[in-house]
PDB file of C-alpha atoms in Angstrom:
ATOM      1  CA  GLY V   1      47.983 131.617 103.387  1.00  0.00           C
ATOM      2  CA  ILE V   2      49.509 134.716 101.887  1.00  0.00           C
ATOM      3  CA  SER V   3      48.196 138.087 103.052  1.00  0.00           C
ATOM      4  CA  ASN V   4      49.591 141.378 101.735  1.00  0.00           C
ATOM      5  CA  GLY V   5      52.565 139.498 100.342  1.00  0.00           C
ATOM      6  CA  VAL V   6      53.470 137.909 103.687  1.00  0.00           C
ATOM      7  CA  ASP V   7      53.226 134.190 104.261  1.00  0.00           C
ATOM      8  CA  GLN V   8      51.268 134.040 107.527  1.00  0.00           C
ATOM      9  CA  ASN V   9      52.614 130.604 108.499  1.00  0.00           C
ATOM     10  CA  HIS V  10      56.210 131.829 108.178  1.00  0.00           C
ATOM     11  CA  LEU V  11      55.347 134.952 110.150  1.00  0.00           C
ATOM     12  CA  ARG V  12      53.729 132.865 112.896  1.00  0.00           C
ATOM     13  CA  LYS V  13      56.782 130.590 113.006  1.00  0.00           C
ATOM     14  CA  THR V  14      59.017 133.654 113.434  1.00  0.00           C
ATOM     15  CA  VAL V  15      56.857 135.057 116.245  1.00  0.00           C
ATOM     16  CA  SER V  16      56.759 131.618 117.855  1.00  0.00           C
ATOM     17  CA  LYS V  17      60.559 131.308 117.619  1.00  0.00           C
ATOM     18  CA  ILE V  18      61.070 134.767 119.187  1.00  0.00           C
ATOM     19  CA  GLY V  19      58.448 134.070 121.880  1.00  0.00           C
ATOM     20  CA  GLU V  20      59.839 130.670 122.791  1.00  0.00           C
ATOM     21  CA  GLY V  21      63.362 132.142 122.904  1.00  0.00           C
ATOM     22  CA  ALA V  22      62.221 134.976 125.185  1.00  0.00           C
ATOM     23  CA  ARG V  23      60.398 132.548 127.488  1.00  0.00           C
ATOM     24  CA  ASN V  24      63.523 130.405 127.664  1.00  0.00           C
ATOM     25  CA  ASP V  25      65.807 133.421 128.303  1.00  0.00           C
ATOM     26  CA  LEU V  26      63.591 134.457 131.222  1.00  0.00           C
ATOM     27  CA  GLY V  27      63.713 130.947 132.697  1.00  0.00           C
ATOM     28  CA  TRP V  28      60.037 130.285 132.037  1.00  0.00           C
ATOM     29  CA  GLY V  29      60.798 127.236 129.945  1.00  0.00           C
ATOM     30  CA  ARG V  30      59.493 126.468 126.521  1.00  0.00           C
ATOM     31  CA  THR V  31      55.856 125.659 125.779  1.00  0.00           C
ATOM     32  CA  LYS V  32      56.979 123.244 123.067  1.00  0.00           C
ATOM     33  CA  GLU V  33      60.142 121.633 121.800  1.00  0.00           C
ATOM     34  CA  ASP V  34      59.762 122.739 118.187  1.00  0.00           C
ATOM     35  CA  PRO V  35      59.018 126.475 117.697  1.00  0.00           C
ATOM     36  CA  SER V  36      57.814 125.695 114.162  1.00  0.00           C
ATOM     37  CA  ASP V  37      54.962 123.633 115.658  1.00  0.00           C
ATOM     38  CA  LEU V  38      52.013 126.018 115.383  1.00  0.00           C
ATOM     39  CA  SER V  39      49.402 123.768 117.002  1.00  0.00           C
ATOM     40  CA  ASN V  40      48.982 126.036 120.057  1.00  0.00           C
ATOM     41  CA  TYR V  41      50.186 129.314 118.509  1.00  0.00           C
ATOM     42  CA  PHE V  42      47.139 131.424 119.340  1.00  0.00           C
ATOM     43  CA  ASP V  43      46.960 129.995 122.870  1.00  0.00           C
ATOM     44  CA  GLN V  44      50.574 131.077 123.467  1.00  0.00           C
ATOM     45  CA  LEU V  45      50.526 134.463 121.689  1.00  0.00           C
ATOM     46  CA  LEU V  46      49.939 136.572 124.847  1.00  0.00           C
ATOM     47  CA  SER V  47      52.637 134.608 126.661  1.00  0.00           C
ATOM     48  CA  TYR V  48      55.059 135.324 123.795  1.00  0.00           C
ATOM     49  CA  LYS V  49      54.207 139.032 123.882  1.00  0.00           C
ATOM     50  CA  GLU V  50      54.730 139.230 127.646  1.00  0.00           C
ATOM     51  CA  ALA V  51      58.034 137.348 127.491  1.00  0.00           C
ATOM     52  CA  ALA V  52      59.351 139.454 124.593  1.00  0.00           C
ATOM     53  CA  LYS V  53      58.448 142.681 126.421  1.00  0.00           C
ATOM     54  CA  LEU V  54      60.105 141.550 129.658  1.00  0.00           C
ATOM     55  CA  ARG V  55      63.225 140.443 127.769  1.00  0.00           C
ATOM     56  CA  LEU V  56      63.472 143.821 126.028  1.00  0.00           C
ATOM     57  CA  GLN V  57      63.077 145.606 129.371  1.00  0.00           C
ATOM     58  CA  LYS V  58      65.701 143.377 130.993  1.00  0.00           C
ATOM     59  CA  ASN V  59      68.215 143.698 128.136  1.00  0.00           C
ATOM     60  CA  PHE V  60      68.021 147.503 128.088  1.00  0.00           C
ATOM     61  CA  GLY V  61      67.791 148.262 131.811  1.00  0.00           C
ATOM     62  CA  LEU V  62      64.148 149.292 131.903  1.00  0.00           C
ATOM     63  CA  HIS V  63      61.904 148.465 134.856  1.00  0.00           C
ATOM     64  CA  GLN V  64      60.571 144.979 134.204  1.00  0.00           C
ATOM     65  CA  ASP V  65      56.802 144.988 134.237  1.00  0.00           C
ATOM     66  CA  SER V  66      54.724 143.424 131.484  1.00  0.00           C
ATOM     67  CA  ASN V  67      51.884 145.872 132.180  1.00  0.00           C
ATOM     68  CA  ARG V  68      53.954 148.916 131.224  1.00  0.00           C
ATOM     69  CA  ILE V  69      53.358 150.638 127.911  1.00  0.00           C
ATOM     70  CA  ILE V  70      56.431 150.816 125.671  1.00  0.00           C
ATOM     71  CA  LEU V  71      56.603 153.584 123.074  1.00  0.00           C
ATOM     72  CA  SER V  72      59.406 153.297 120.552  1.00  0.00           C
ATOM     73  CA  PHE V  73      61.129 155.339 117.909  1.00  0.00           C
ATOM     74  CA  VAL V  74      63.417 153.371 115.621  1.00  0.00           C
ATOM     75  CA  GLY V  75      65.131 155.179 112.790  1.00  0.00           C
ATOM     76  CA  ARG V  76      67.810 157.614 111.796  1.00  0.00           C
ATOM     77  CA  LEU V  77      67.909 160.424 114.360  1.00  0.00           C
ATOM     78  CA  ALA V  78      67.278 163.265 111.941  1.00  0.00           C
ATOM     79  CA  GLU V  79      64.778 166.062 111.473  1.00  0.00           C
ATOM     80  CA  GLN V  80      63.536 164.286 108.361  1.00  0.00           C
ATOM     81  CA  LYS V  81      62.350 161.457 110.640  1.00  0.00           C
ATOM     82  CA  GLY V  82      60.475 163.803 113.005  1.00  0.00           C
ATOM     83  CA  ILE V  83      62.686 163.907 116.093  1.00  0.00           C
ATOM     84  CA  GLN V  84      61.939 167.632 116.459  1.00  0.00           C
ATOM     85  CA  ILE V  85      58.345 166.665 117.285  1.00  0.00           C
ATOM     86  CA  LEU V  86      59.515 164.496 120.194  1.00  0.00           C
ATOM     87  CA  MET V  87      61.827 167.295 121.342  1.00  0.00           C
ATOM     88  CA  GLY V  88      59.182 169.972 120.940  1.00  0.00           C
ATOM     89  CA  ASN V  89      57.528 171.951 123.681  1.00  0.00           C
ATOM     90  CA  ALA V  90      54.459 170.028 124.804  1.00  0.00           C
ATOM     91  CA  ALA V  91      51.353 172.201 125.011  1.00  0.00           C
ATOM     92  CA  GLY V  92      53.227 175.102 126.576  1.00  0.00           C
ATOM     93  CA  ASP V  93      54.241 173.000 129.599  1.00  0.00           C
ATOM     94  CA  GLY V  94      57.900 173.970 129.196  1.00  0.00           C
ATOM     95  CA  CYS V  95      59.059 170.402 128.621  1.00  0.00           C
ATOM     96  CA  SER V  96      59.530 168.096 125.652  1.00  0.00           C
ATOM     97  CA  VAL V  97      56.852 165.713 124.450  1.00  0.00           C
ATOM     98  CA  MET V  98      58.940 162.772 125.715  1.00  0.00           C
ATOM     99  CA  GLU V  99      59.276 164.324 129.182  1.00  0.00           C
ATOM    100  CA  LEU V 100      55.566 165.086 129.288  1.00  0.00           C
ATOM    101  CA  ILE V 101      54.747 161.472 128.442  1.00  0.00           C
ATOM    102  CA  LEU V 102      57.050 160.220 131.205  1.00  0.00           C
ATOM    103  CA  ARG V 103      55.615 162.695 133.733  1.00  0.00           C
ATOM    104  CA  ARG V 104      51.932 162.139 132.958  1.00  0.00           C
ATOM    105  CA  PHE V 105      51.973 158.406 132.321  1.00  0.00           C
ATOM    106  CA  GLY V 106      53.834 156.613 135.102  1.00  0.00           C
ATOM    107  CA  ASP V 107      53.495 153.263 133.378  1.00  0.00           C
ATOM    108  CA  ALA V 108      55.037 154.466 130.100  1.00  0.00           C
ATOM    109  CA  GLN V 109      58.529 153.587 128.923  1.00  0.00           C
ATOM    110  CA  ILE V 110      60.308 154.959 125.865  1.00  0.00           C
ATOM    111  CA  VAL V 111      62.839 153.153 123.660  1.00  0.00           C
ATOM    112  CA  VAL V 112      64.744 155.236 121.103  1.00  0.00           C
ATOM    113  CA  ALA V 113      67.080 153.405 118.724  1.00  0.00           C
ATOM    114  CA  GLY V 114      68.957 154.661 115.719  1.00  0.00           C
ATOM    115  CA  PRO V 115      72.184 156.164 114.474  1.00  0.00           C
ATOM    116  CA  ARG V 116      73.078 159.777 115.164  1.00  0.00           C
ATOM    117  CA  VAL V 117      73.515 161.932 112.093  1.00  0.00           C
ATOM    118  CA  ASP V 118      77.081 163.212 111.952  1.00  0.00           C
ATOM    119  CA  GLY V 119      77.289 167.000 111.892  1.00  0.00           C
ATOM    120  CA  ASP V 120      73.577 167.426 112.607  1.00  0.00           C
ATOM    121  CA  ASP V 121      73.078 169.722 115.609  1.00  0.00           C
ATOM    122  CA  LEU V 122      69.465 168.596 116.065  1.00  0.00           C
ATOM    123  CA  SER V 123      70.515 164.951 116.191  1.00  0.00           C
ATOM    124  CA  GLY V 124      73.101 165.719 118.869  1.00  0.00           C
ATOM    125  CA  ARG V 125      70.613 167.730 120.928  1.00  0.00           C
ATOM    126  CA  PHE V 126      68.048 164.936 120.637  1.00  0.00           C
ATOM    127  CA  CYS V 127      70.543 162.350 121.934  1.00  0.00           C
ATOM    128  CA  GLY V 128      71.450 164.751 124.752  1.00  0.00           C
ATOM    129  CA  LEU V 129      67.781 165.115 125.682  1.00  0.00           C
ATOM    130  CA  VAL V 130      67.313 161.335 125.786  1.00  0.00           C
ATOM    131  CA  ASP V 131      70.430 160.980 127.982  1.00  0.00           C
ATOM    132  CA  HIS V 132      69.124 163.735 130.291  1.00  0.00           C
ATOM    133  CA  LEU V 133      65.723 162.056 130.567  1.00  0.00           C
ATOM    134  CA  ARG V 134      67.422 158.733 131.368  1.00  0.00           C
ATOM    135  CA  LYS V 135      68.938 160.379 134.437  1.00  0.00           C
ATOM    136  CA  CYS V 136      65.656 162.008 135.439  1.00  0.00           C
ATOM    137  CA  PHE V 137      63.536 158.902 134.822  1.00  0.00           C
ATOM    138  CA  PRO V 138      65.771 155.879 135.494  1.00  0.00           C
ATOM    139  CA  GLY V 139      64.414 152.606 134.153  1.00  0.00           C
ATOM    140  CA  ARG V 140      61.839 154.396 132.013  1.00  0.00           C
ATOM    141  CA  ILE V 141      63.698 155.558 128.881  1.00  0.00           C
ATOM    142  CA  ILE V 142      66.640 154.187 126.929  1.00  0.00           C
ATOM    143  CA  GLY V 143      68.555 155.529 123.966  1.00  0.00           C
ATOM    144  CA  ILE V 144      70.485 153.130 121.751  1.00  0.00           C
ATOM    145  CA  PHE V 145      72.740 155.270 119.562  1.00  0.00           C
ATOM    146  CA  ASP V 146      75.644 154.218 117.361  1.00  0.00           C
ATOM    147  CA  SER V 147      77.039 156.898 115.089  1.00  0.00           C
ATOM    148  CA  GLU V 148      80.238 155.048 114.184  1.00  0.00           C
ATOM    149  CA  ASN V 149      79.124 151.583 113.160  1.00  0.00           C
ATOM    150  CA  LYS V 150      75.446 152.390 112.685  1.00  0.00           C
ATOM    151  CA  THR V 151      74.578 148.949 114.033  1.00  0.00           C
ATOM    152  CA  HIS V 152      71.074 150.002 114.989  1.00  0.00           C
ATOM    153  CA  GLN V 153      69.645 150.756 111.581  1.00  0.00           C
ATOM    154  CA  ALA V 154      66.280 149.108 111.588  1.00  0.00           C
ATOM    155  CA  GLY V 155      64.328 147.583 108.796  1.00  0.00           C
ATOM    156  CA  SER V 156      62.893 144.259 107.910  1.00  0.00           C
ATOM    157  CA  ILE V 157      63.822 141.384 105.684  1.00  0.00           C
ATOM    158  CA  TYR V 158      61.806 138.576 104.261  1.00  0.00           C
ATOM    159  CA  ASP V 159      63.568 135.254 104.441  1.00  0.00           C
ATOM    160  CA  GLU V 160      62.636 131.613 104.967  1.00  0.00           C
ATOM    161  CA  ASN V 161      61.309 132.557 108.412  1.00  0.00           C
ATOM    162  CA  GLY V 162      58.981 135.233 107.048  1.00  0.00           C
ATOM    163  CA  LEU V 163      59.024 138.996 107.554  1.00  0.00           C
ATOM    164  CA  ALA V 164      61.257 139.811 110.503  1.00  0.00           C
ATOM    165  CA  PRO V 165      62.585 143.031 112.002  1.00  0.00           C
ATOM    166  CA  THR V 166      66.348 143.263 111.718  1.00  0.00           C
ATOM    167  CA  LEU V 167      69.225 145.475 112.667  1.00  0.00           C
ATOM    168  CA  THR V 168      71.738 145.910 109.874  1.00  0.00           C
ATOM    169  CA  SER V 169      75.383 146.712 110.457  1.00  0.00           C
ATOM    170  CA  VAL V 170      77.516 148.783 108.119  1.00  0.00           C
ATOM    171  CA  SER V 171      79.455 145.649 107.246  1.00  0.00           C
ATOM    172  CA  GLY V 172      76.228 144.273 105.807  1.00  0.00           C
ATOM    173  CA  GLY V 173      75.406 141.660 108.427  1.00  0.00           C
ATOM    174  CA  ASN V 174      71.838 141.313 109.662  1.00  0.00           C
ATOM    175  CA  ILE V 175      71.002 140.386 113.236  1.00  0.00           C
ATOM    176  CA  GLN V 176      67.680 139.688 114.882  1.00  0.00           C
ATOM    177  CA  PRO V 177      66.944 142.091 117.727  1.00  0.00           C
ATOM    178  CA  HIS V 178      65.890 140.890 121.162  1.00  0.00           C
ATOM    179  CA  ILE V 179      62.251 141.839 120.874  1.00  0.00           C
TER     180      ILE V 179
END
């Protein structure tokens, strides 16, 4: 049925398609031949989540462990979107909120994706901080920045497969992310 304007069957088919693709990419094999077959959807949901997480970790050079917690920020890297909060001094500890998370929670990983804002000093400093943290915490944080082509603008579209997250390029093409 329809819930909040989203056709749940189409959404489940999209999740199933992504989950089956992730399982296949990891060499786990498919649980069914036709991803649109929803007969065992709820039985496979945790398997899809685990496979999608491991594929994301593999594709972006993060430590692969399905038990890790992934925190993400996807959006334009601008003050308007709140990046100054992530850069801010955490409780007087002398480090950023992101660094504090990585220090205190050994199982946490951070994914930051979005275009830099040209001419914005804060945006540049934020990207520099993420790059610095990548060196300090290898396999735990990744920054996906693209200020020229802006290929990592995130949003969602509703199509015949349901509501799906997408990355939109400047040229107007939509691609499905590896989630």
